[in-house]
XYZ file of C-alpha atoms in Angstrom:
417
model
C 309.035 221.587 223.392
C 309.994 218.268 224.745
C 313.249 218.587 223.485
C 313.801 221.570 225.341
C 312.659 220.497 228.761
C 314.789 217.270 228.525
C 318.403 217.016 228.894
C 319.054 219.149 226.377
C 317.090 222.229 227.551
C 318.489 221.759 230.506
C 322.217 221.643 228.876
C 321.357 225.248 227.183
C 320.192 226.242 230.882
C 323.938 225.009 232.327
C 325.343 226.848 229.408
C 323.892 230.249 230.464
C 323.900 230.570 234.113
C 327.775 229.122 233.640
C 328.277 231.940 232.198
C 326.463 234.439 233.983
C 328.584 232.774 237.242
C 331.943 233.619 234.935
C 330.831 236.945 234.446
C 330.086 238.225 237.636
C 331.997 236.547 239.482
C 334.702 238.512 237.627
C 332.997 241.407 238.178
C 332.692 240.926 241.897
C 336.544 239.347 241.998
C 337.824 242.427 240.310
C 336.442 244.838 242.500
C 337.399 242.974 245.263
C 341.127 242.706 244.115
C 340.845 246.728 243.305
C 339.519 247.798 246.575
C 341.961 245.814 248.461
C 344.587 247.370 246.237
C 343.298 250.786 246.087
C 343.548 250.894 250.428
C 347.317 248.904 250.169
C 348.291 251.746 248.090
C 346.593 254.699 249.023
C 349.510 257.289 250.591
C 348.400 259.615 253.720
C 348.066 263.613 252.706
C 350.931 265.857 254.153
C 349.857 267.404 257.624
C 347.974 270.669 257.485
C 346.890 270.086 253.955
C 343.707 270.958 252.105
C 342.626 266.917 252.194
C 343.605 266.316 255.416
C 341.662 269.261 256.863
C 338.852 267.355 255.399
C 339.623 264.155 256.823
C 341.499 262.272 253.636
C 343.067 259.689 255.298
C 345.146 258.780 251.943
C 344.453 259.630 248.237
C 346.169 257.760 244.523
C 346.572 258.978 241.306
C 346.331 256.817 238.879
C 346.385 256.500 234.360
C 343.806 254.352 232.764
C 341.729 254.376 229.709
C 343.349 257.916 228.421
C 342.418 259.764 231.412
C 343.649 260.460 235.472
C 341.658 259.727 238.523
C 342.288 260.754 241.795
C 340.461 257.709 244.300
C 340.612 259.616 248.098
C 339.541 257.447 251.451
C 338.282 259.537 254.508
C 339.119 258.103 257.606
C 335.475 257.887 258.545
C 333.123 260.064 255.997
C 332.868 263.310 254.499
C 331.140 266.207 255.848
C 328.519 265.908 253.688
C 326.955 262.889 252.502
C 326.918 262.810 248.222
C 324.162 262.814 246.198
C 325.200 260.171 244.071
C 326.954 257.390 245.937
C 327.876 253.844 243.947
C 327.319 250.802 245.744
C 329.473 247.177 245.275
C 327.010 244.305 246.185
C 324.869 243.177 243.158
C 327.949 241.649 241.698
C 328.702 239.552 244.539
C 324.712 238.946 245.165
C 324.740 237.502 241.953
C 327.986 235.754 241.666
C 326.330 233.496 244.847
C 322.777 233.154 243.180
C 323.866 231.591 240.304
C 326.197 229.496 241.527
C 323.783 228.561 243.938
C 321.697 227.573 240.531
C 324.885 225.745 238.968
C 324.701 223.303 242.626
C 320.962 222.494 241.161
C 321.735 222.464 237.858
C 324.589 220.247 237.808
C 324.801 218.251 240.871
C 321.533 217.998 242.698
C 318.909 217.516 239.838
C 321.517 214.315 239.226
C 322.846 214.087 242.756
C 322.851 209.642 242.075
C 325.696 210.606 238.952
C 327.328 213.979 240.362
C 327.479 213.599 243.981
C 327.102 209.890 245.192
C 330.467 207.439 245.226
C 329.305 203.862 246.601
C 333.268 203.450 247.431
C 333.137 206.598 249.409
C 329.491 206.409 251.140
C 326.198 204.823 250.234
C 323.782 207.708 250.292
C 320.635 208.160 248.601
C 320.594 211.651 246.520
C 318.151 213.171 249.391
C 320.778 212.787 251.606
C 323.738 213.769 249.353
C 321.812 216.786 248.959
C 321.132 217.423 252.489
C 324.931 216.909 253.753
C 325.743 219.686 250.328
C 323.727 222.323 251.845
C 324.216 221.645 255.581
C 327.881 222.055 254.592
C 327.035 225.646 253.349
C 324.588 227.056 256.282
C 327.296 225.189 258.793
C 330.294 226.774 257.332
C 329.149 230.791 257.541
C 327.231 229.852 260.713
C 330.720 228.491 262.057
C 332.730 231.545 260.416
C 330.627 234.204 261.435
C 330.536 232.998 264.919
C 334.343 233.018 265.358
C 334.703 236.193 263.757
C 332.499 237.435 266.483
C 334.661 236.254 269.152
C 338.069 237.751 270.533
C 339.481 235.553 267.895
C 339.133 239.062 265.823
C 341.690 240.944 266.956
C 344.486 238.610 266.344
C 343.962 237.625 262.202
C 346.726 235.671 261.908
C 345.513 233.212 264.356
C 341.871 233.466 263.236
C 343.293 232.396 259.894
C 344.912 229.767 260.812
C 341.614 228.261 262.615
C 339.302 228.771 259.429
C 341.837 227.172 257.824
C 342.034 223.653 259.928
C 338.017 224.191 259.559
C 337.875 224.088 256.200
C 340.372 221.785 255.656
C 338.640 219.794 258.290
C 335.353 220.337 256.010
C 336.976 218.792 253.171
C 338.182 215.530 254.730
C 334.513 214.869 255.718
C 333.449 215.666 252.576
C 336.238 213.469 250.257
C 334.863 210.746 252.541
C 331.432 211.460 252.487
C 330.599 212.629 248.344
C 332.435 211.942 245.239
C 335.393 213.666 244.880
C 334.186 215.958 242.662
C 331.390 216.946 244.295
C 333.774 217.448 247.912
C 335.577 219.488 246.202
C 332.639 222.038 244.542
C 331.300 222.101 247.940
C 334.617 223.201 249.929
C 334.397 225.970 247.173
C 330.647 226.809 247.725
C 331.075 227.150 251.836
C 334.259 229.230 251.360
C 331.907 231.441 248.562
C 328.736 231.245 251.132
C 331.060 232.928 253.729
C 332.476 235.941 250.984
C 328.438 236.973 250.081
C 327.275 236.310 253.688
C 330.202 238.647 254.434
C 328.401 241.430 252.021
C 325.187 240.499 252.899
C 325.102 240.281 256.460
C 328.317 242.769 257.924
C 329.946 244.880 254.603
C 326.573 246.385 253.359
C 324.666 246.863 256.550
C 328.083 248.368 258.030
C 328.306 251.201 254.994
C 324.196 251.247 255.292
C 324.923 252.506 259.153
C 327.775 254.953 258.576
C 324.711 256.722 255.361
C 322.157 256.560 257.534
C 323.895 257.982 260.544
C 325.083 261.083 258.096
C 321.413 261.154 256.576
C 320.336 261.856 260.420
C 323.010 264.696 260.487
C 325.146 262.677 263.119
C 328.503 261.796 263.347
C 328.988 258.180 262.166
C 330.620 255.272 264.423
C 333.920 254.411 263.144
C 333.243 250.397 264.602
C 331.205 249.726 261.168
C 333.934 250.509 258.979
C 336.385 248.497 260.832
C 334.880 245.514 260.481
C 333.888 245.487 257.148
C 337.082 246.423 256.353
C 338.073 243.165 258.257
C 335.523 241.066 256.554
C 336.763 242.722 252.658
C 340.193 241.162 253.776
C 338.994 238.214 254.451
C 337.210 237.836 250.819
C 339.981 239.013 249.881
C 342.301 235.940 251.113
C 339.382 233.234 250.294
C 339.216 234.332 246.461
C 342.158 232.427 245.173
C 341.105 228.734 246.701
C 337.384 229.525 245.119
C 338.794 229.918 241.902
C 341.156 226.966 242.184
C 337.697 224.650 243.217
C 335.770 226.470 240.666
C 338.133 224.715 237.686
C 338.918 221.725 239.915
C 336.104 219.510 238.020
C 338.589 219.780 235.033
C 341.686 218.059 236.953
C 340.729 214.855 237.913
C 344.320 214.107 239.131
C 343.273 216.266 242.633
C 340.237 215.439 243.325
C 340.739 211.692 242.178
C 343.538 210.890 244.832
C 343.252 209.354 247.600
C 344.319 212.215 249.997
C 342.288 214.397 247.932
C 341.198 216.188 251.215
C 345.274 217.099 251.657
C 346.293 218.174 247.843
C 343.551 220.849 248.135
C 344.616 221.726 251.676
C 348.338 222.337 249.744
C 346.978 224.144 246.581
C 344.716 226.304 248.757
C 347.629 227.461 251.161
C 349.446 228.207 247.967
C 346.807 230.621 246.589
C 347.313 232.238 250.045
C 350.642 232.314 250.394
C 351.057 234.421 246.566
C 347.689 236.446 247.296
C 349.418 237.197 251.062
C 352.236 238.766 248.555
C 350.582 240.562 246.723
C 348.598 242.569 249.491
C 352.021 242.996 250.798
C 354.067 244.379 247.957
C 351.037 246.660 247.209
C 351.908 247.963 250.577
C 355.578 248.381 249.938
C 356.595 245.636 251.232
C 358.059 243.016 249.080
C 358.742 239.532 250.881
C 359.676 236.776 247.729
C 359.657 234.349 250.805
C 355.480 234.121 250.088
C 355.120 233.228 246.663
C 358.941 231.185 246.672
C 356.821 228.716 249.561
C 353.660 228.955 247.715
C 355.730 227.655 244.543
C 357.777 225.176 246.258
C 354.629 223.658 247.594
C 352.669 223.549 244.376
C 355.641 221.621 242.648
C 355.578 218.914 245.990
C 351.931 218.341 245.455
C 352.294 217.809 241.387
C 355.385 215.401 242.194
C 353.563 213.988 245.342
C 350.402 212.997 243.256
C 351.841 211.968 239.752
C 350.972 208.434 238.942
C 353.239 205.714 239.538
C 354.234 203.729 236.359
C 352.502 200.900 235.848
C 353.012 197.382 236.210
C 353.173 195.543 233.005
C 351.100 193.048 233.356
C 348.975 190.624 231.271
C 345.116 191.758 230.690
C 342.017 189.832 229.630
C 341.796 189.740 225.732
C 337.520 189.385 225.957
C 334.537 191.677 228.095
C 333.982 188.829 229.390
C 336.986 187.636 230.872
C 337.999 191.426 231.534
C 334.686 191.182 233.991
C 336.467 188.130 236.260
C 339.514 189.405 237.791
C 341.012 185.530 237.639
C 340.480 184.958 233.643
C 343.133 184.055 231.752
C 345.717 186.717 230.661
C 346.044 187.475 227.054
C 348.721 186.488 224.848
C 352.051 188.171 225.346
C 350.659 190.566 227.277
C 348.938 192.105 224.318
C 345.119 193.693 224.059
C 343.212 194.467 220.700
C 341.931 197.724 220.101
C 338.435 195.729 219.375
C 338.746 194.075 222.887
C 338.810 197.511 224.572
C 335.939 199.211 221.767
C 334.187 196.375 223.739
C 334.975 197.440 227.207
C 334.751 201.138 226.513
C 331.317 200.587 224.378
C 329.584 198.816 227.662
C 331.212 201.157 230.388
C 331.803 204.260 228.844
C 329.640 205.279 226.192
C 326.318 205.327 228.118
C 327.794 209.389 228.461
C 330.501 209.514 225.534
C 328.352 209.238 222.704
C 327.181 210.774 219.989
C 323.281 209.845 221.472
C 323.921 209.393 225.182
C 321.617 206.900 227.213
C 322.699 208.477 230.461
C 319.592 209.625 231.973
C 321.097 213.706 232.577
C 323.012 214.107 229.625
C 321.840 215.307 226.144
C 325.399 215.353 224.147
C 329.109 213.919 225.055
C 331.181 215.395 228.084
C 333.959 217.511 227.037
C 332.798 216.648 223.604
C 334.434 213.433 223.790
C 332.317 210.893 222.233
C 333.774 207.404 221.874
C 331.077 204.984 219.724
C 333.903 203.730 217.217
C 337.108 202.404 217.312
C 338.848 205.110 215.564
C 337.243 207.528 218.161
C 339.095 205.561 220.786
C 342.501 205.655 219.247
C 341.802 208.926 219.183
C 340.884 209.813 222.843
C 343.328 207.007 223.984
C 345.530 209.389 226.308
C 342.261 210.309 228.184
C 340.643 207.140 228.515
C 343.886 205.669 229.710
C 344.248 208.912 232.325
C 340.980 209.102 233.628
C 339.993 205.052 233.284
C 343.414 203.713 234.934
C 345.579 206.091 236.564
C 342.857 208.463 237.996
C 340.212 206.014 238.092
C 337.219 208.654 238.196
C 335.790 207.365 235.131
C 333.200 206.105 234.427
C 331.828 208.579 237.177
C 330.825 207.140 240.253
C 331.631 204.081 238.517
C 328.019 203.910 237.926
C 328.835 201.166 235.394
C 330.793 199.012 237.169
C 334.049 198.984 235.532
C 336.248 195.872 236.721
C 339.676 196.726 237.940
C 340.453 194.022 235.108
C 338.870 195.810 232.438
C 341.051 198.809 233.522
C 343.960 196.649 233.549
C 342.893 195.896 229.884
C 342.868 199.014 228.856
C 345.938 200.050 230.253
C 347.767 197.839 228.856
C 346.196 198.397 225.189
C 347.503 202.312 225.438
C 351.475 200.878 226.695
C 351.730 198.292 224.207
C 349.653 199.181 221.130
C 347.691 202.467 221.349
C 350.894 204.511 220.134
């Protein structure tokens, strides 16, 4: 029982609500995606026809599975409301609350590892905390506010201001949390917005347009418009979520320096091709959108690649790795033992086969590195994440020395291979 209320219980728990958060948050993205889809393509009834007598505004028919369905949108509601009427909200409902849990889970029960950078700020973990969930109460507060004002009937330029806010958002984050944890909480405001959208105007909007039809009166056409608005605007925010929610994986974004800017890039991407999309399932097809949103992916993976590295001499010893003015090795050589050394004092506190690191109960990424062999092996990713990103260790809780990084760089360009 111990066991299972240390780290490693708590590793199962990650485990489990991870995937519950995969699960319906494809459930939730899907029928988001769909409904968008389903009113892009929808085509208007001819005049004087059965469906538009009953106020079909457009109707689809559609193949799937083996059989043919016929989807039809009334421009306001049927005559009669039906008995059996399906609801979308659980899977966004959930999608939130257990991502919500993964924020607890993995960053603030171990907000000193996950969320704190003494480079970037020094903050206690109450306060790390506190700026993560002021970011996402702020963010809808901010949101929902605008979308409230006049702003509302001219989208394009209400997009463009959430967009310089959330950018804005992630510059004060990069320089206020690790990168890492900036970046997971740009993704959980944008998220906080799509379920407060649900919550707070899509469901209470249908709920309005029922009851009014329960009450035998005619229902006001207002609700539907603006969840309708608010559905578009989900619709736009999904593909920069899903981008953040894999972002922990590619420490080459949030890593950089102008980590704030290479998500600004990669998110107007994901809108540019999702912008497409809507459009060509409209019948319009515009190559312009995902050409840009291309063309601006490949300047961010040339703008951050690494530049090569110096080759320079490195410390042959720990100890002379931890004074940046020791004596250069030989030749410009480093031993493989010489870096077991460096890696064995900075790095396997997490990558080992029994980590010490209070928080974890097995290896990261399974990558354990307690023997030399194990080094040679992972060599490519200590080199990537130990010199050219320089994320690891994380938070450089360990205090690696830009030396011993030198070391090790120049052990994978002369010898590793």
């Amino acid at each position: 029982m111990e066991t299972l209320f240390g780290p490693y219980g708590v590793e199962w728990l990650n485990l489990l609500v991870r995937w519950l958060h995969l699960i319906t948050g494809i459930a939730w993205i899907g029928a988001s995606f769909y409904f968008v889809w389903l009113d892009n393509s929808i085509r208007p009834p001819k005049p004087g026809s059965p469906l538009a007598k009953k106020g079909v505004m457009g109707e689809l028919w559609a193949v799937h599975g083996g059989g043919f369905y016929n989807p039809q949108k009334y421009l306001v509601a049927p005559d009669e409301l039906p008995e059996d009427l399906h609801w979308f909200k659980w899977e966004a409902y959930a999608t939130w609350l257990s991502g919500f849990a993964m924020l607890f889970i993995v960053y603030y029960f171990n907000a000193s590892a996950m969320m704190i950078d003494k480079n970037v700020a020094d903050l206690t973990s109450l306060q790390a905390v506190a700026v993560g969930l002021g970011t996402l109460a702020g963010g809808w507060l901010v949101y929902d506010t605008l979308c409230k004002t006049a702003l509302a009937e001219k989208p394009a330029v209400l997009g463009t201001v959430m967009f310089v806010l959330i950018v804005g958002a992630a510059y004060v984050l990069t320089h206020t949390l690790s990168g890492r944890a900036a970046y997971i909480h740009v993704g959980a405001m944008i998220g906080t917005m799509m379920v407060g959208n649900v919550l707070f105007v899509i469901i209470p909007g249908q709920r309005k347009l029922v009851d009014a039809m329960a009450k035998g009166e005619s229902p006001d056409p207002i609700y539907g418009k603006r969840a309708k608005v608010r559905s578009v605007h989900n619709n736009y925010f999904t593909l920069p979520v899903l981008l953040i929610m894999i972002s922990n994986h590619y420490a080459m974004t949030y890593s950089h320096a102008y980590s704030w800017l290479v998500l600004a890039a990669i998110m107007a991407a994901g809108v540019l091709i999702r912008h497409f999309f809507n459009l060509r399932h409209a019948g319009k097809v515009s190559p312009a959108f995902p050409i840009a949103g291309v063309i601006l992916l490949a300047g961010v993976a040339v703008a951050i690649a690494p530049a090569p590295r110096k080759a320079v001499a490195a410390p042959a010893t720990v100890a002379a790795a931890a004074d940046a003015d020791a004596h250069a090795a030989p030749a410009g050589q480093a031993s493989l033992s010489s870096v077991q050394q460096v890696v064995t004092q900075r790095c396997a506190s997490c990558h080992s086969a029994t980590p010490t690191q209070a928080g974890f109960a097995s290896a990261p990424g399974g990558v354990m590195l307690d023997t030399e062999a194990q080094v040679k092996q992972h060599a490519a990713k200590i080199y990537q994440r130990a010199v050219q990103n320089k994320d690891m260790p994380l938070a450089n809780m360990t205090h690696m020395t830009d030396a011993e990084r030198q070391l090790i760089g120049t052990w994978f360009e002369t010898s590793a291979n």
